XYZ file of C-alpha atoms in Angstrom:
555
model
C 30.965 -38.931 27.928
C 32.498 -41.334 25.454
C 29.192 -41.585 23.566
C 28.849 -37.807 23.351
C 32.427 -37.472 22.106
C 31.820 -40.031 19.361
C 28.649 -38.221 18.289
C 30.423 -34.874 18.097
C 33.120 -36.545 16.022
C 30.418 -37.996 13.747
C 28.904 -34.522 13.243
C 32.295 -33.055 12.366
C 32.917 -35.954 9.993
C 29.583 -35.354 8.262
C 30.404 -31.633 8.058
C 33.726 -32.407 6.376
C 31.884 -34.563 3.834
C 29.096 -32.054 3.144
C 31.390 -29.034 2.912
C 33.181 -30.065 -0.324
C 29.886 -31.293 -1.811
C 28.608 -27.713 -1.464
C 31.931 -26.062 -2.393
C 30.552 -24.354 -5.516
C 27.794 -22.724 -3.435
C 29.806 -21.384 -0.507
C 30.696 -18.005 -2.035
C 27.252 -17.232 -3.433
C 25.643 -13.964 -2.302
C 22.445 -14.247 -0.328
C 19.193 -15.329 -1.948
C 15.589 -14.123 -1.592
C 14.501 -14.486 2.087
C 18.137 -14.700 3.132
C 18.639 -11.240 1.662
C 15.242 -9.938 2.687
C 15.206 -10.920 6.342
C 17.516 -13.528 7.854
C 20.925 -12.008 7.062
C 19.885 -8.399 7.851
C 18.316 -9.615 11.122
C 21.499 -11.461 12.091
C 23.602 -8.419 11.160
C 21.476 -6.243 13.429
C 22.328 -8.532 16.339
C 25.967 -8.833 15.242
C 26.488 -5.075 14.982
C 24.006 -3.615 17.449
C 22.869 -6.439 19.748
C 19.273 -6.193 18.515
C 17.174 -9.356 18.825
C 14.317 -7.580 17.032
C 15.752 -6.320 13.720
C 15.640 -2.647 12.774
C 17.155 -2.748 9.275
C 14.394 -5.011 7.957
C 10.728 -5.490 8.764
C 10.461 -7.632 11.941
C 8.509 -10.857 11.482
C 8.387 -12.130 15.051
C 10.824 -15.003 14.537
C 12.638 -16.054 17.674
C 16.297 -14.957 17.633
C 18.503 -18.025 18.184
C 19.643 -18.214 14.537
C 20.693 -14.557 14.578
C 22.712 -15.200 17.731
C 24.322 -18.300 16.224
C 25.377 -16.518 13.029
C 26.651 -13.508 14.970
C 28.881 -15.824 17.022
C 30.206 -17.446 13.822
C 30.963 -14.037 12.299
C 32.596 -12.853 15.525
C 34.831 -15.920 15.632
C 35.792 -15.652 11.962
C 34.512 -12.897 9.647
C 31.260 -11.772 8.087
C 31.220 -13.432 4.667
C 29.023 -15.827 2.675
C 31.615 -18.608 3.097
C 31.510 -18.431 6.891
C 27.717 -18.105 6.889
C 27.136 -21.073 4.618
C 29.730 -23.235 6.369
C 27.950 -22.485 9.656
C 24.624 -23.562 8.157
C 26.181 -26.773 6.807
C 27.084 -27.600 10.418
C 23.346 -27.804 11.161
C 22.909 -30.017 8.100
C 25.710 -32.272 9.336
C 24.083 -32.496 12.753
C 20.736 -33.371 11.175
C 22.252 -36.071 8.958
C 24.132 -37.557 11.922
C 21.079 -37.464 14.179
C 19.053 -39.145 11.423
C 21.546 -42.001 11.284
C 21.607 -42.363 15.077
C 17.820 -42.341 15.390
C 17.436 -44.784 12.494
C 19.961 -47.118 14.118
C 18.253 -46.930 17.503
C 14.729 -47.619 16.282
C 15.956 -50.383 13.956
C 18.010 -52.093 16.659
C 17.476 -55.835 16.427
C 17.523 -55.893 12.642
C 20.367 -57.607 10.855
C 20.445 -54.729 8.335
C 19.985 -51.960 10.909
C 23.363 -50.410 10.131
C 22.723 -50.254 6.378
C 19.206 -48.909 6.919
C 20.614 -46.158 9.152
C 23.310 -45.252 6.624
C 20.740 -45.200 3.809
C 18.423 -42.935 5.852
C 21.196 -40.429 6.530
C 22.692 -40.528 3.028
C 19.418 -40.169 1.129
C 18.339 -37.323 3.390
C 21.650 -35.539 2.747
C 21.215 -35.657 -1.046
C 17.472 -35.024 -1.186
C 17.193 -31.879 -3.372
C 15.338 -29.742 -0.830
C 17.635 -30.740 2.030
C 20.773 -30.376 -0.096
C 19.854 -26.851 -1.205
C 18.724 -25.750 2.247
C 21.954 -27.059 3.803
C 23.796 -23.880 2.735
C 20.965 -21.398 3.092
C 20.264 -19.005 5.965
C 16.807 -20.245 6.838
C 15.446 -21.529 10.136
C 13.805 -24.791 9.178
C 16.883 -27.008 8.872
C 18.023 -26.045 12.373
C 14.510 -26.775 13.641
C 14.725 -30.191 11.948
C 17.928 -30.900 13.891
C 16.454 -29.972 17.263
C 13.250 -31.845 16.406
C 15.236 -35.041 15.780
C 16.918 -34.700 19.168
C 13.494 -34.149 20.728
C 12.110 -37.302 19.069
C 15.055 -39.393 20.253
C 14.774 -38.154 23.844
C 10.998 -38.578 23.800
C 11.329 -42.225 22.764
C 13.930 -42.772 25.491
C 11.732 -41.034 28.120
C 14.509 -38.540 28.859
C 12.151 -35.736 29.711
C 14.630 -33.044 30.730
C 16.612 -33.485 27.520
C 13.375 -33.364 25.524
C 12.571 -30.055 27.199
C 15.996 -28.633 26.298
C 15.706 -29.773 22.670
C 12.176 -28.376 22.436
C 13.239 -25.041 23.913
C 16.106 -24.735 21.418
C 13.728 -25.584 18.564
C 11.239 -22.911 19.688
C 14.005 -20.332 20.121
C 15.019 -21.086 16.527
C 11.517 -20.779 15.083
C 8.323 -20.204 16.997
C 6.315 -22.723 14.950
C 8.350 -25.506 16.605
C 5.933 -25.115 19.521
C 4.029 -27.844 17.667
C 6.352 -30.279 19.480
C 4.343 -29.719 22.659
C 0.956 -31.064 21.452
C 2.798 -33.857 19.604
C 4.538 -34.928 22.829
C 1.316 -34.656 24.831
C -0.604 -36.736 22.300
C 2.182 -39.328 22.357
C 2.165 -39.490 26.174
C -1.621 -39.758 26.330
C -1.748 -42.552 23.739
C 1.069 -44.487 25.399
C -0.436 -44.130 28.880
C -3.783 -45.417 27.601
C -2.128 -48.263 25.758
C -0.075 -49.352 28.771
C -3.166 -49.466 30.951
C -1.116 -49.357 34.144
C -0.578 -46.970 37.028
C 2.627 -44.992 36.630
C 4.735 -43.347 39.270
C 2.960 -40.018 39.801
C 6.249 -38.150 40.215
C 7.602 -39.506 36.932
C 4.328 -38.776 35.155
C 4.251 -35.191 36.423
C 7.851 -34.679 35.303
C 7.009 -35.983 31.831
C 4.051 -33.648 31.379
C 5.889 -30.622 32.783
C 9.063 -31.207 30.763
C 7.161 -31.669 27.521
C 5.333 -28.396 28.207
C 8.554 -26.469 28.934
C 9.002 -25.093 25.357
C 5.896 -22.984 26.008
C 7.833 -20.878 28.520
C 10.388 -19.279 26.133
C 7.641 -18.935 23.515
C 5.511 -16.958 25.979
C 8.444 -14.850 27.190
C 9.421 -14.021 23.615
C 5.834 -13.100 22.691
C 5.599 -10.745 25.684
C 8.965 -9.151 24.890
C 8.098 -8.767 21.207
C 4.685 -7.270 22.017
C 6.257 -4.815 24.446
C 8.611 -3.496 21.740
C 6.422 -3.686 18.624
C 2.803 -3.740 19.752
C 2.272 -7.090 17.996
C 2.371 -10.578 19.502
C 4.141 -11.720 16.358
C 5.044 -10.291 12.959
C 3.622 -6.946 11.877
C 0.383 -5.756 10.286
C 1.311 -6.859 6.761
C 2.853 -10.108 7.988
C -0.271 -11.052 9.948
C -2.540 -10.183 7.033
C -0.515 -12.332 4.642
C 0.217 -15.277 6.943
C -2.926 -15.500 9.071
C -5.946 -13.365 8.255
C -5.874 -14.086 4.506
C -5.422 -17.847 4.975
C -8.519 -18.683 7.008
C -10.748 -19.728 4.113
C -11.912 -23.384 4.301
C -11.185 -23.854 0.590
C -7.713 -22.384 0.925
C -6.983 -24.536 3.971
C -7.963 -27.640 2.008
C -5.880 -26.603 -0.995
C -2.928 -25.788 1.256
C -3.228 -29.199 2.871
C -3.182 -30.885 -0.531
C -0.172 -28.833 -1.631
C 1.705 -29.575 1.591
C 0.969 -33.269 1.212
C 2.198 -33.166 -2.376
C 5.406 -31.395 -1.326
C 6.219 -33.994 1.314
C 5.228 -37.211 -0.424
C 5.447 -36.514 -4.171
C 7.730 -33.662 -5.282
C 11.451 -34.007 -5.886
C 11.215 -37.790 -6.483
C 9.766 -38.250 -2.980
C 7.044 -40.227 -4.724
C 9.610 -42.843 -5.754
C 10.735 -43.411 -2.171
C 7.103 -43.549 -1.045
C 6.170 -46.108 -3.715
C 9.198 -48.287 -2.938
C 8.447 -48.129 0.791
C 4.803 -49.120 0.232
C 5.793 -51.993 -2.077
C 8.404 -53.175 0.448
C 5.891 -53.030 3.291
C 3.366 -55.029 1.254
C 6.056 -57.541 0.286
C 7.226 -58.022 3.889
C 3.639 -58.606 5.060
C 3.241 -61.385 2.499
C 6.732 -62.850 2.915
C 7.491 -62.643 6.646
C 9.713 -65.711 6.545
C 12.123 -63.984 4.114
C 12.338 -60.650 5.961
C 15.717 -59.872 7.582
C 15.901 -61.711 10.905
C 16.451 -60.209 14.310
C 20.057 -59.795 15.410
C 20.294 -60.859 19.077
C 23.486 -58.965 19.885
C 21.821 -55.544 19.330
C 19.864 -54.060 22.222
C 16.542 -52.404 21.337
C 15.842 -48.891 22.530
C 13.239 -50.106 25.037
C 15.940 -52.068 26.815
C 18.312 -49.104 26.922
C 16.159 -46.533 28.673
C 12.994 -46.638 30.715
C 12.647 -50.438 31.093
C 13.531 -52.573 34.095
C 15.390 -55.845 33.715
C 12.133 -57.705 34.334
C 10.322 -55.705 31.644
C 13.208 -56.158 29.222
C 13.254 -59.889 29.832
C 9.497 -60.047 29.312
C 9.812 -58.153 26.025
C 12.566 -60.492 24.890
C 10.563 -63.552 25.854
C 7.468 -62.184 24.111
C 9.471 -61.624 20.912
C 10.634 -65.243 20.967
C 7.188 -66.636 21.825
C 5.321 -64.658 19.176
C 7.968 -65.161 16.511
C 8.097 -61.452 15.625
C 11.021 -60.911 13.323
C 12.161 -57.309 13.479
C 11.473 -53.831 14.799
C 8.730 -53.154 12.265
C 6.764 -55.384 14.642
C 8.594 -54.195 17.747
C 7.520 -51.721 20.376
C 10.327 -49.260 19.693
C 9.485 -49.116 16.000
C 5.780 -48.749 16.762
C 6.450 -45.806 19.070
C 8.720 -44.157 16.520
C 6.077 -44.510 13.804
C 3.497 -43.050 16.202
C 5.634 -39.972 16.903
C 6.425 -39.536 13.195
C 2.753 -39.755 12.287
C 1.752 -37.261 14.970
C 4.514 -34.824 13.976
C 3.684 -35.035 10.267
C -0.037 -34.577 10.885
C 0.604 -31.624 13.197
C 2.812 -29.847 10.666
C 0.420 -30.528 7.800
C -2.524 -29.125 9.744
C -0.664 -26.140 11.212
C 0.889 -25.061 7.914
C -2.398 -25.512 6.065
C -4.088 -23.032 8.405
C -1.305 -20.447 8.732
C 1.354 -19.260 6.293
C 0.815 -17.244 3.147
C 3.756 -18.745 1.258
C 3.528 -22.467 0.518
C 7.246 -23.155 0.824
C 8.356 -26.802 1.100
C 11.185 -25.877 3.469
C 8.632 -25.200 6.193
C 8.010 -28.969 6.268
C 11.712 -29.854 6.670
C 11.343 -30.971 10.323
C 9.275 -33.982 9.215
C 11.624 -35.078 6.416
C 14.225 -36.923 8.546
C 11.752 -39.127 10.494
C 9.797 -39.839 7.307
C 13.026 -40.881 5.575
C 13.817 -43.212 8.489
C 10.328 -44.716 8.267
C 10.660 -45.235 4.514
C 14.075 -46.873 4.847
C 12.771 -49.064 7.654
C 10.188 -50.432 5.246
C 12.541 -50.732 2.250
C 15.142 -52.630 4.258
C 12.557 -55.327 4.994
C 13.321 -56.460 1.455
C 16.174 -58.877 0.773
C 19.470 -57.035 1.020
C 20.165 -56.983 -2.735
C 16.732 -55.527 -3.526
C 16.985 -52.949 -0.724
C 20.382 -51.815 -1.951
C 19.130 -51.543 -5.535
C 16.140 -49.483 -4.373
C 18.395 -47.096 -2.428
C 20.801 -46.687 -5.355
C 17.888 -45.929 -7.704
C 16.487 -43.418 -5.213
C 19.893 -41.764 -4.793
C 20.337 -41.374 -8.557
C 16.897 -39.791 -8.938
C 17.444 -37.418 -6.003
C 20.691 -36.141 -7.510
C 18.975 -35.670 -10.889
C 16.359 -33.581 -9.078
C 19.097 -31.136 -8.025
C 19.116 -29.865 -11.609
C 15.767 -30.831 -13.177
C 12.900 -28.460 -12.445
C 9.220 -29.434 -12.411
C 6.778 -28.430 -15.191
C 4.967 -25.937 -12.948
C 5.931 -22.920 -10.805
C 8.021 -23.823 -7.762
C 10.364 -22.003 -5.350
C 13.882 -21.951 -6.772
C 15.195 -22.790 -3.301
C 13.793 -26.335 -3.587
C 16.869 -27.410 -5.567
C 19.994 -25.896 -7.110
C 17.898 -23.568 -9.282
C 18.476 -21.009 -6.522
C 22.192 -20.987 -7.401
C 21.367 -20.218 -11.055
C 19.142 -17.383 -9.857
C 21.900 -15.898 -7.699
C 24.582 -16.172 -10.396
C 22.350 -14.465 -12.956
C 21.685 -11.646 -10.498
C 25.392 -11.316 -9.846
C 25.908 -10.753 -13.573
C 23.144 -8.157 -13.704
C 24.401 -6.311 -10.620
C 27.946 -6.183 -12.014
C 26.619 -4.738 -15.288
C 24.412 -2.145 -13.596
C 27.141 -0.783 -11.343
C 29.643 -0.771 -14.194
C 30.148 1.436 -17.218
C 26.912 0.615 -19.048
C 25.066 2.681 -21.664
C 22.523 4.074 -19.212
C 25.288 5.341 -16.930
C 27.133 7.019 -19.796
C 23.975 8.863 -20.845
C 23.450 10.389 -17.410
C 24.999 13.687 -16.301
C 28.139 13.377 -14.190
C 27.330 12.325 -10.646
C 23.780 11.243 -11.551
C 23.048 7.530 -11.373
C 20.309 5.908 -13.489
C 17.049 4.971 -11.799
C 16.510 1.214 -11.980
C 13.002 -0.231 -11.997
C 12.878 -3.746 -10.584
C 11.062 -6.000 -8.132
C 12.065 -7.550 -4.822
C 14.416 -9.295 -4.068
C 16.526 -7.542 -6.736
C 15.713 -4.244 -5.005
C 17.479 -5.444 -1.824
C 20.368 -6.862 -3.818
C 21.099 -3.513 -5.489
C 20.561 -1.359 -2.413
C 22.455 -3.368 0.233
C 26.183 -4.025 -0.298
C 26.230 -6.456 2.660
C 24.326 -8.967 0.541
C 27.282 -9.421 -1.803
C 25.942 -8.139 -5.135
C 27.118 -4.527 -5.310
C 29.940 -2.460 -3.836
C 27.730 0.616 -3.418
C 23.947 1.185 -3.294
C 22.237 1.893 -6.617
C 19.141 4.030 -7.234
C 16.061 1.829 -7.173
C 12.463 2.340 -8.273
C 10.623 -0.587 -6.646
C 7.627 -2.400 -8.059
C 5.786 -5.258 -6.336
C 6.307 -7.737 -9.170
C 6.256 -7.906 -12.967
C 2.581 -8.670 -13.383
C 0.416 -6.436 -15.543
C -1.491 -5.167 -12.497
C 1.684 -4.095 -10.675
C 3.169 -2.397 -13.747
C -0.010 -0.414 -14.401
C 0.969 1.899 -11.550
C 4.451 2.626 -12.954
C 4.991 5.926 -14.752
C 7.250 5.729 -17.839
C 9.112 8.827 -16.613
C 9.925 7.334 -13.199
C 12.855 5.159 -14.299
C 15.728 4.949 -16.775
C 16.585 1.247 -16.713
C 14.391 -1.830 -16.349
C 15.939 -4.818 -14.574
C 13.639 -7.667 -15.614
C 14.085 -11.289 -14.597
C 12.286 -14.615 -14.309
C 10.943 -13.979 -10.838
C 8.801 -17.109 -11.101
C 9.503 -20.421 -12.741
C 7.176 -20.466 -15.754
C 8.524 -23.193 -18.067
C 7.312 -24.060 -21.555
C 4.312 -26.335 -21.166
C 3.544 -24.857 -17.749
C 0.845 -26.988 -16.131
C -0.958 -23.818 -15.056
C -1.330 -22.873 -18.727
C -2.539 -26.354 -19.653
C -5.008 -26.513 -16.749
C -6.871 -23.189 -16.580
C -8.930 -24.292 -13.554
C -5.713 -24.891 -11.606
C -4.416 -21.468 -12.618
C -7.661 -19.886 -11.422
C -7.356 -21.608 -8.037
C -3.765 -20.423 -7.720
C -4.762 -16.874 -8.592
C -7.734 -16.752 -6.255
C -6.242 -18.418 -3.160
C -2.471 -18.010 -3.523
C -2.102 -14.638 -5.309
C -0.561 -16.189 -8.400
C -0.180 -13.756 -11.296
C 1.986 -14.497 -14.351
C 4.597 -11.998 -15.440
C 3.752 -9.668 -18.272
C 5.327 -11.007 -21.500
C 8.743 -9.455 -22.002
C 8.064 -8.026 -25.467
C 4.766 -6.519 -24.381
C 6.412 -4.855 -21.400
C 9.237 -3.417 -23.545
C 6.744 -2.056 -26.048
C 4.618 -0.439 -23.348
C 7.536 1.590 -21.974
C 9.379 2.038 -25.313
C 12.515 0.219 -24.124
C 15.411 -1.383 -25.981
C 17.161 -4.541 -24.868
C 20.667 -3.715 -23.615
C 21.817 -7.175 -22.521
C 20.458 -10.520 -21.448
C 21.675 -13.632 -19.596
C 20.115 -17.106 -19.447
C 20.784 -20.232 -17.395
C 18.737 -23.465 -17.438
C 15.425 -21.774 -18.132
C 15.973 -18.704 -15.951
C 16.929 -15.334 -17.405
C 17.731 -11.706 -16.656
C 17.239 -8.865 -19.135
C 18.322 -5.226 -18.847
C 16.280 -2.731 -20.865
C 17.213 0.913 -21.403
C 15.683 3.878 -23.160
């Protein structure tokens, strides 16, 4: 009980640290998929008790996040501040669990405490994690439950693994990947041990690790009964499954996913430093941080008898192994991390129309622990310098965007996007020229593309006080605008829907642009001047922020 109390206190402490770091983001209206699905779905449960949303297109996601947000709103009030503070609580839990897991698998190292702190701190300020910490998406919560599942799996606490896995699956159905990961881990460990296990214990392990399949199956049956689909809807399945099953696309998706995890957002720097540190420690074992005898490794805490623990201790002394990078607990952690990363890479290369880095968030914490475990094999001064350099680069990546299209939600570019759209929404619902030209009681028709359509139609999202008249278009590409009649709208709400910076790599590498167009539906926006000329529009006002922009055109 004392241990659980201290962990809850640690989560609350992390929350109190993260909350002021995100203070400037707490009042922001909802962004993109938040506005398009997750907040409307949670509101449907909050107001009507619906686990399958009615106010937005159902996607088949399991409903735990909607329930969680509805409870937060019931306890306090429905507002962006409450919503984002509730999401930061998941971030705090993930950061705390990262530190605990890093400490446990590094037990026996003199620098285990610093390695654990570095793992948690660098994860907290990684640009993707930092941005997602305030956003109403599912993947950060899944990362939290996945960490708990990894910890309980390593400790052979099968019932607790089952609970963590069930919560992960109820948060997002793709977390079912924990089941084959756990089975592969059990199979490899049983083969490696080469000994007969207690049949009762073995049966419990296999059954408990399979338990997340039960709520997944129940949810699929319930969803099918109410919608006629096992998951998603016709358009969702076409986009996320049927259109992705090309061998070339699967390969390209795999390469993009690998790039997202190991290269983007200065992840490459951490990877390079970890590889250099691992190489250095292999060639300088006598200088690596020594074992600290007062710390008890994870294998001696759970699942090992006194005889086994003594044998492990004796073996460590006899073989001269000098830290958990050579120890059994570290080996098992690396095995689970490798299996989890491979499973996510393969799964998300086969399914998923949108290549969003946040889908890979569940593998970020264990990979950060693994990287820090390697870096802290260096002498303390070098390890500290490496972590400081990494921290500085990660914070820079909050604000510096890559030279190619990327989702704004990967760093604080999403906040610029939201603030620009707030400005545009305030202008459009105010006393602008287009409104003054209309007859009394007649609102101008506004041509724009999603998600701005949702922002202007749904006051709950925080952009407008009343719904505005919208003429929707799929996007601002030439093909989409070809179907728009000049007489169908009065105002054009144009914005940088995609990040297309000067010197865009897709412009410099035509073959890459062709691959993006063919396999990932990439289409550049029509040039602003060309679009205005086509529809005979005049620029009314324009806002810009760090490369993003919004322009309002009127007749």
